[in-house]
Short mmCIF file of C-alpha atoms and ligand atoms in Angstrom, two decimals:
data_model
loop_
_atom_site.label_atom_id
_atom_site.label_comp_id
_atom_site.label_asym_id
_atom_site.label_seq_id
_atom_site.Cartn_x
_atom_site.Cartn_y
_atom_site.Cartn_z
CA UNK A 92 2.94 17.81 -33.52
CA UNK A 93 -0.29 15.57 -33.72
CA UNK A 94 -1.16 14.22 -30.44
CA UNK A 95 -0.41 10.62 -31.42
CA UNK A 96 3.25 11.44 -31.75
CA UNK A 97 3.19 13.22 -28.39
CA UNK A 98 1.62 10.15 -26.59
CA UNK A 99 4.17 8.02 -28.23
CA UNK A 100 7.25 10.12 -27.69
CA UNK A 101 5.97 10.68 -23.71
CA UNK A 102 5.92 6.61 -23.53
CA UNK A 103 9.54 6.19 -24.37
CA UNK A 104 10.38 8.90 -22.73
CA UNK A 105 9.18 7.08 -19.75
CA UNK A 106 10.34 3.65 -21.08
CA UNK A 107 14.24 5.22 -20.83
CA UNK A 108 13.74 6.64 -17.69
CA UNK A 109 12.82 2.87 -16.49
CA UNK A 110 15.82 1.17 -17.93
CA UNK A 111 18.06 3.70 -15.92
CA UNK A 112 16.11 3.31 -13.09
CA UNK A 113 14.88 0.47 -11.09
CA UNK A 114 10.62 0.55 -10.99
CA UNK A 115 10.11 1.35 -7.56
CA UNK A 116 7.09 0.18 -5.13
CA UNK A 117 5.67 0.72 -1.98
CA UNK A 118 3.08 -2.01 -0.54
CA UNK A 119 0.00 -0.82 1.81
CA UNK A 120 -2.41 -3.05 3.81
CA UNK A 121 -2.95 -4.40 7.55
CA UNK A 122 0.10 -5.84 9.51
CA UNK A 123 0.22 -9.25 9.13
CA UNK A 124 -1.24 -9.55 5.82
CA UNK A 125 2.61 -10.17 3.99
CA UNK A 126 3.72 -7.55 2.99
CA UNK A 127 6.89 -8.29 3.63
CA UNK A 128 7.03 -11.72 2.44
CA UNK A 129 5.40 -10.64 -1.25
CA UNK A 130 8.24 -8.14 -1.14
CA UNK A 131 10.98 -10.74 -0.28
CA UNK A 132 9.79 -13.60 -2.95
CA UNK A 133 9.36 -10.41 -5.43
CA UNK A 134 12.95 -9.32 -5.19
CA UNK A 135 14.25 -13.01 -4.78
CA UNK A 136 16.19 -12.49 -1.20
CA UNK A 137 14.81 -12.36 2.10
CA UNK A 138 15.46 -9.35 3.14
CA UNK A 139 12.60 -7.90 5.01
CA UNK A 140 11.64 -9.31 8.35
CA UNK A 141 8.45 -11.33 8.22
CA UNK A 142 7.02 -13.72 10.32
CA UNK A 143 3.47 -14.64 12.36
CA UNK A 144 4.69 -12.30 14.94
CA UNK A 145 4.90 -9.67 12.20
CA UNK A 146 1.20 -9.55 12.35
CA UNK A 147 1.78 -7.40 15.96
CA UNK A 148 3.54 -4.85 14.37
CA UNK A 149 7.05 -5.45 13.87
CA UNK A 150 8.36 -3.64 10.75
CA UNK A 151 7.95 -0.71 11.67
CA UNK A 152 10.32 1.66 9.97
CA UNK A 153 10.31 1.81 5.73
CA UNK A 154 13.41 0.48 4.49
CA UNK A 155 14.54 -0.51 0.63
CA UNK A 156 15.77 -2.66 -1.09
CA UNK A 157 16.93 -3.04 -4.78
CA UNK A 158 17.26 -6.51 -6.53
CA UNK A 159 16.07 -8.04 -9.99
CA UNK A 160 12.50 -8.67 -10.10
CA UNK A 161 12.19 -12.97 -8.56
CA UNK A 162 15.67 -12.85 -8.44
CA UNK A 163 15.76 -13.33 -11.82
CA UNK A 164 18.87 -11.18 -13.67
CA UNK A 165 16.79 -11.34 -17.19
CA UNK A 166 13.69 -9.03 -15.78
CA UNK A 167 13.56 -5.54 -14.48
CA UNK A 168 15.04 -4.12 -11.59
CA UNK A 169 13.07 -3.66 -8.49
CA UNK A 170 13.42 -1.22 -5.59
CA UNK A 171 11.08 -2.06 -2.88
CA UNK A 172 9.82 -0.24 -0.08
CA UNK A 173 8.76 -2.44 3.22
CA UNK A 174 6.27 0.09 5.06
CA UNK A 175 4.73 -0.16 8.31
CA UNK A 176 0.65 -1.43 8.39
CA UNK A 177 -0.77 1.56 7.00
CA UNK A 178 -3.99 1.38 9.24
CA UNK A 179 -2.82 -0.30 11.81
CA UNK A 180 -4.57 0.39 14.96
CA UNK A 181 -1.43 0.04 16.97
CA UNK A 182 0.39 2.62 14.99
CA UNK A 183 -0.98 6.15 14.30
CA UNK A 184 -1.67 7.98 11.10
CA UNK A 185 0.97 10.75 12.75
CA UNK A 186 3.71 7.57 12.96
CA UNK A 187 3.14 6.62 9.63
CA UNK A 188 3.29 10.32 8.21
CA UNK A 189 6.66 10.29 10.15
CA UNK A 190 7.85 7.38 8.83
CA UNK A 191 7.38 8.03 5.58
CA UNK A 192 8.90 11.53 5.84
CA UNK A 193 12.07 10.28 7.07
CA UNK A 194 12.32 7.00 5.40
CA UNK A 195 11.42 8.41 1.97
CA UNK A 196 11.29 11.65 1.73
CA UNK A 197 9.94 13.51 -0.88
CA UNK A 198 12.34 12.65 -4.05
CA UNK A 199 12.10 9.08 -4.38
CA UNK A 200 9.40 8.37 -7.41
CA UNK A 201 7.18 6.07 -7.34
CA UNK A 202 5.83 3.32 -10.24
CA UNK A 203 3.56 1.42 -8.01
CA UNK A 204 1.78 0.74 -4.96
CA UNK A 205 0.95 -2.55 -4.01
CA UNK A 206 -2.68 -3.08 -1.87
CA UNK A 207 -1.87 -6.18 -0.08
CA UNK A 208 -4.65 -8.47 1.56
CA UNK A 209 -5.69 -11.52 2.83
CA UNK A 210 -8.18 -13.93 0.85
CA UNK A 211 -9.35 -14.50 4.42
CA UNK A 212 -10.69 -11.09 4.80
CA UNK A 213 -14.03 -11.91 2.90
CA UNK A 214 -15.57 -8.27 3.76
CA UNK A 215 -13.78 -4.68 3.66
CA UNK A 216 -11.68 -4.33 6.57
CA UNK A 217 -11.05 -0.19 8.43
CA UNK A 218 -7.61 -1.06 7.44
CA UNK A 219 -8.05 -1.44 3.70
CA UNK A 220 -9.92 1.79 3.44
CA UNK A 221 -7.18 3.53 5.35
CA UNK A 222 -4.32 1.73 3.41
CA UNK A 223 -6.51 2.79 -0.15
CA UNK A 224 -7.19 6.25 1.14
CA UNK A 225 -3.50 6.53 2.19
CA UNK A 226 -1.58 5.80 -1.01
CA UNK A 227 -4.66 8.53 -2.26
CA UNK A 228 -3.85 11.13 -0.07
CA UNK A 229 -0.33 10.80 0.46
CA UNK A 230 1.38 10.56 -2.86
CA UNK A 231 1.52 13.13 -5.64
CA UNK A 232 0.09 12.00 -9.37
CA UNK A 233 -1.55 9.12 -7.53
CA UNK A 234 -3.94 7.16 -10.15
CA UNK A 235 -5.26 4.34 -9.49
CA UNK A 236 -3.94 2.66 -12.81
CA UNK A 237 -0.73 2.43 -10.69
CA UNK A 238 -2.06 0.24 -8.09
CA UNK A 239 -1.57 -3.53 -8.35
CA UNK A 240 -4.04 -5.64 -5.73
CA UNK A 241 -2.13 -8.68 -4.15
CA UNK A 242 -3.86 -11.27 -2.30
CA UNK A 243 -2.32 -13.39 -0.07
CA UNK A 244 -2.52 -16.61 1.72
CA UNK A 245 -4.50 -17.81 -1.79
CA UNK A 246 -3.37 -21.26 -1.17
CA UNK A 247 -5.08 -21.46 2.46
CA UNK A 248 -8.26 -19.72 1.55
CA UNK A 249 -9.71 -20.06 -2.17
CA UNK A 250 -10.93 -16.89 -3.58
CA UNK A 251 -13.57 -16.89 -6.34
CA UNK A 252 -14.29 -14.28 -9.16
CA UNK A 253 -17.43 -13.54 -7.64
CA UNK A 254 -15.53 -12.26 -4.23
CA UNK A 255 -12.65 -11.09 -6.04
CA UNK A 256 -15.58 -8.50 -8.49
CA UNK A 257 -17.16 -7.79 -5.07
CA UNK A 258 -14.21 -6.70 -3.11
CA UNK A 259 -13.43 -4.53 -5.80
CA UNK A 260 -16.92 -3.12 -5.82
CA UNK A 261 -16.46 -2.21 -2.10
CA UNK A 262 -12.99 -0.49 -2.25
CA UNK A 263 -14.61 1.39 -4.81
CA UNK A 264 -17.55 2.29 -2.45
CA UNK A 265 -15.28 2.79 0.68
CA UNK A 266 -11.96 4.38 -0.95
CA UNK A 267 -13.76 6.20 -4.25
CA UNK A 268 -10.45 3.80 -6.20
CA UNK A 269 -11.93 1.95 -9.02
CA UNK A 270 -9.83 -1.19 -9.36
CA UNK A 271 -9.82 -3.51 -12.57
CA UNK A 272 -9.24 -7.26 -12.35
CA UNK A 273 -5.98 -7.31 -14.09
CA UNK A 274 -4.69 -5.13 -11.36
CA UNK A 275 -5.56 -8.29 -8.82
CA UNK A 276 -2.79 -10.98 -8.25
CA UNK A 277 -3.28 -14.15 -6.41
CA UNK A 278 -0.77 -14.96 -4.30
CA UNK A 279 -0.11 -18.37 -3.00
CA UNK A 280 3.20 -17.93 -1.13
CA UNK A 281 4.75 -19.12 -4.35
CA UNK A 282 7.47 -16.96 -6.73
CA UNK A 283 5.78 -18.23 -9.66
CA UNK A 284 2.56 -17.22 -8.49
CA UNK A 285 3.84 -13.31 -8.60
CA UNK A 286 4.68 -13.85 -12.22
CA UNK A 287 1.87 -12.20 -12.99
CA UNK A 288 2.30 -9.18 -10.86
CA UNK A 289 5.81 -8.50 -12.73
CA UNK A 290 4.65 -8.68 -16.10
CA UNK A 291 2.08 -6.30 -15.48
CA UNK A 292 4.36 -3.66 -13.45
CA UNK A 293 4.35 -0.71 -14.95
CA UNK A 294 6.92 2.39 -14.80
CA UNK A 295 5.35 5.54 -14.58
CA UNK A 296 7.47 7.13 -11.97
CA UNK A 297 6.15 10.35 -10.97
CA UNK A 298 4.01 9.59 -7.67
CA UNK A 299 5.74 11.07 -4.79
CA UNK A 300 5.44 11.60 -1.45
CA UNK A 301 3.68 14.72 -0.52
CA UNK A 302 5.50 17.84 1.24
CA UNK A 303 2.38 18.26 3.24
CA UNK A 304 1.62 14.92 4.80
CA UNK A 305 0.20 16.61 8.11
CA UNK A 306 -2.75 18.50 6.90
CA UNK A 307 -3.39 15.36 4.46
CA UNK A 308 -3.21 13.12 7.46
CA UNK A 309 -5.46 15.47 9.09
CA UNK A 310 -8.15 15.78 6.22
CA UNK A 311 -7.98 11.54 6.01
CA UNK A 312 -8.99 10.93 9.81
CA UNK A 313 -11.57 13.60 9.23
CA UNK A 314 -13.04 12.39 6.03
CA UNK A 315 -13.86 8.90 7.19
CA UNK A 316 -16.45 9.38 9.75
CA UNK A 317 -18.42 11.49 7.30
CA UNK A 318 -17.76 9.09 4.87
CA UNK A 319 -19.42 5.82 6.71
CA UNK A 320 -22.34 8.03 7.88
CA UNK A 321 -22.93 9.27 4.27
CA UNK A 322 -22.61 5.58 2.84
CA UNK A 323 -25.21 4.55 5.97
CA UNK A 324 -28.04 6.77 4.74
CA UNK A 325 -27.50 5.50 1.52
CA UNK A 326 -31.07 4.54 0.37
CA UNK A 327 -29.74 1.49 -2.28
CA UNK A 328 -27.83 -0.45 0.78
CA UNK A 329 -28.77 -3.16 2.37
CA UNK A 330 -29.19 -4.36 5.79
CA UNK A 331 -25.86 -6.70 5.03
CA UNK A 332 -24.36 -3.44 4.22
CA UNK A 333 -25.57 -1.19 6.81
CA UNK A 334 -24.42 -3.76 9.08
CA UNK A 335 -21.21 -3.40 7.79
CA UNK A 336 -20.93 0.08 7.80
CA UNK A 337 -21.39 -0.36 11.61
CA UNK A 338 -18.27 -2.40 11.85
CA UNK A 339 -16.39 -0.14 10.30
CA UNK A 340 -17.64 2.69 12.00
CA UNK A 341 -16.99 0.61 15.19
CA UNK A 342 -13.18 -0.15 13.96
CA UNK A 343 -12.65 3.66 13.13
CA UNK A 344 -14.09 4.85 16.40
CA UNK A 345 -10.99 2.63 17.74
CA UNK A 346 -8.60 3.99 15.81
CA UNK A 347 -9.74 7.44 16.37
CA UNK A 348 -9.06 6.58 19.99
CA UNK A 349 -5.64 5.05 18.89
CA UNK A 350 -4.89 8.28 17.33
CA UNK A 351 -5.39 10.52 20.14
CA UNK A 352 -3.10 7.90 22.33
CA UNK A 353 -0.42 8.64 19.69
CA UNK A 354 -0.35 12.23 20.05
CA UNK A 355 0.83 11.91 23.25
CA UNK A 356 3.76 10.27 21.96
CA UNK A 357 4.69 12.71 19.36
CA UNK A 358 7.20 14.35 20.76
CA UNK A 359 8.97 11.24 21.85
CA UNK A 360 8.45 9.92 17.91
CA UNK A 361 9.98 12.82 16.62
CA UNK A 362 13.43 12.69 18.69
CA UNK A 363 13.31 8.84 17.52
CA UNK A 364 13.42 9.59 14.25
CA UNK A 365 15.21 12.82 14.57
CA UNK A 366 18.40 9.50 15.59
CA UNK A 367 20.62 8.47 13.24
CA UNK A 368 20.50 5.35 11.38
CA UNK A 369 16.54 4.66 13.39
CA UNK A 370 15.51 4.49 10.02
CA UNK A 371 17.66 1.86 7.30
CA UNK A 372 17.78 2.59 3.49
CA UNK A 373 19.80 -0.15 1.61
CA UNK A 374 20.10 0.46 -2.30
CA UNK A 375 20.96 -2.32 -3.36
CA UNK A 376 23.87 -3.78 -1.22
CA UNK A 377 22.74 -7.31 -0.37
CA UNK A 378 22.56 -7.81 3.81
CA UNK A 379 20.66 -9.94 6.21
CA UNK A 380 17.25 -9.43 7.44
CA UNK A 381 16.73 -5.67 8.60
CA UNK A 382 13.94 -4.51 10.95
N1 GDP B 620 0.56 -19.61 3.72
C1 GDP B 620 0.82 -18.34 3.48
N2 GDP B 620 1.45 -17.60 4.40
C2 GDP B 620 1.71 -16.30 4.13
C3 GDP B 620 1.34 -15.71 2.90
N3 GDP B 620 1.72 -14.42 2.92
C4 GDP B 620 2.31 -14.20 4.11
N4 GDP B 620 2.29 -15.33 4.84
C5 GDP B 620 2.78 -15.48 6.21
O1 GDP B 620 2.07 -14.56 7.03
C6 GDP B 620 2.91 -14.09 8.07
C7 GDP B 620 2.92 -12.56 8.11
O2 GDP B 620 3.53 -12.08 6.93
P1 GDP B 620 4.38 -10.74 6.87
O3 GDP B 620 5.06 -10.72 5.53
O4 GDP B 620 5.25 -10.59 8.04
O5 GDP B 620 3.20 -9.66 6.94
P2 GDP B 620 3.31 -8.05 6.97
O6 GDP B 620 3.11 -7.65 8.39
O7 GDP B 620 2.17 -7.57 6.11
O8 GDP B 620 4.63 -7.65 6.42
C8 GDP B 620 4.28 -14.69 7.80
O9 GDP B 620 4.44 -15.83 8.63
C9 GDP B 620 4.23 -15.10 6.35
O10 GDP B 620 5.08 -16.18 6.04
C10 GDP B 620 0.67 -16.53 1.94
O11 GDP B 620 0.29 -16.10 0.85
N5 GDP B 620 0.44 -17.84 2.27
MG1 MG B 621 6.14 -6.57 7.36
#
């Protein structure tokens, strides 16, 4: 068979899987960025706690939710995954590997995953590197052609194409994922403005979580110190940049120390999530606000 045909045949293939199966997403970024409310005004009910005091942490188990895409019965089905901060300094890489063990396990498939930030965050943030490096590490078949940028909080802060092409550029330095601007959708806490976002969804549904989580986790936190001293000896960057690279290396050193505070909890975090119900998977039943 020419390879045309295959290519073709492997598309609908794919294309019939999706109409018997909801598209399924998972959003990454810093707490407080809204995640949660993307994911609420994407499946058209709010669902998913989210709030200012959010931004401290508060979802912090993954839990799901299946609903027509805006609410909208004419588009695709959605299954959404609300995740806790990946990067958050308050929770550990460990707690998140946890998490995501429990509350997804390895046979869910994944379509997407959504990088959500602020348009207030004009330069790379430690937790944008570690949510980027994350979805890298921890899922199976991970491309970066199934990543879809959202930025939030578009109608406080005006982005411009300039910033947009430069945050790009720096993920792309920081995370090694090269990003193209129809994966970016501005998001001005309206439904409309995430109209964009579900026309360009697509179902590819093979990314999985990884059986080996630990020993990723562990080759992430060890990666990134190398990876900001590497960047700083750089001979092409600038003292902006170098200055930057300080930041981050100041931000990591942080959650380095984070880290080692969570290990002492690890054996406590295990017999929470060894409880049932700790962690809440809904498919599709409609209910109030979980967290
Ligand atoms: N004005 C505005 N507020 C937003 C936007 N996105 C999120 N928020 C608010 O930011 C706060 C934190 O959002 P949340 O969804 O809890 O963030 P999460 O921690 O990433 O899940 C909430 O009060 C949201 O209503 C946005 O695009 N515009
Ligand atoms: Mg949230």
């Amino acid at each position: 068979m020419c390879p045309l045909s295959n290519y073709f045949i492997q598309y609908y293939f794919v294309q019939m899987q999706h109409l018997l199966r909801p598209l399924t997403l998972i959003p990454f970024g810093a707490p407080g960025v809204g995640k949660s409310n993307v994911l609420n005004i994407l499946i058209g009910r709010a669902i998913f706690v989210s709030n200012a005091s959010a931004a401290s942490g508060l979802t912090r188990s993954i839990r799901s939710q299946t609903a027509f895409a805006l609410g909208d019965p004419t588009l695709i089905q959605l299954t959404v995954y609300d995740a806790p901060g990946v990067g958050d300094l308050q929770i550990s890489i460990q707690q998140m590997i946890l998490e995501l063990q429990s509350g997804v396990g390895t046979t869910v498939s994944f379509d997407v995953t959504l990088m959500v930030f602020k348009a207030s965050d004009t330069r790379i943030t430690i937790q944008e590197i570690m949510a980027l490096k994350a979805m890298k590490a921890f899922f199976d078949n991970f491309s970066s052609r199934k990543v879809m940028c959202v930025i939030t909080h578009c109608d406080k802060v005006p982005v411009t194409e300039p910033w947009i092409a430069e945050k790009l550029q720096m993920f792309k330095k920081y995370s090694g994922i090269q990003l193209s601007r129809d994966q970016v959708v501005l998001f001005n806490n309206t439904r409309d403005s995430l109209k964009p976002l579900v026309k360009n969804l697509a179902p590819s549904g093979d990314m999985h979580v990884k059986t080996n989580l630990q020993q990723e986790g562990l080759r992430l936190m060890s990666e990134l110190p190398n990876d900001f001293a590497a960047k700083a000896q750089h001979e092409g960057m600038t003292p902006e940049e170098l200055q930057q690279v300080k930041k981050l290396q100041l931000q990591h050193d942080e959650m380095r120390k984070q880290l080692a505070d969570g290990e002492i909890q690890q054996q406590q975090l295990r017999q929470q999530l060894a409880q049932p119900n700790y962690v809440y998977i809904d498919h599709g039943s409609s209910g109030g606000p979980c967290n």
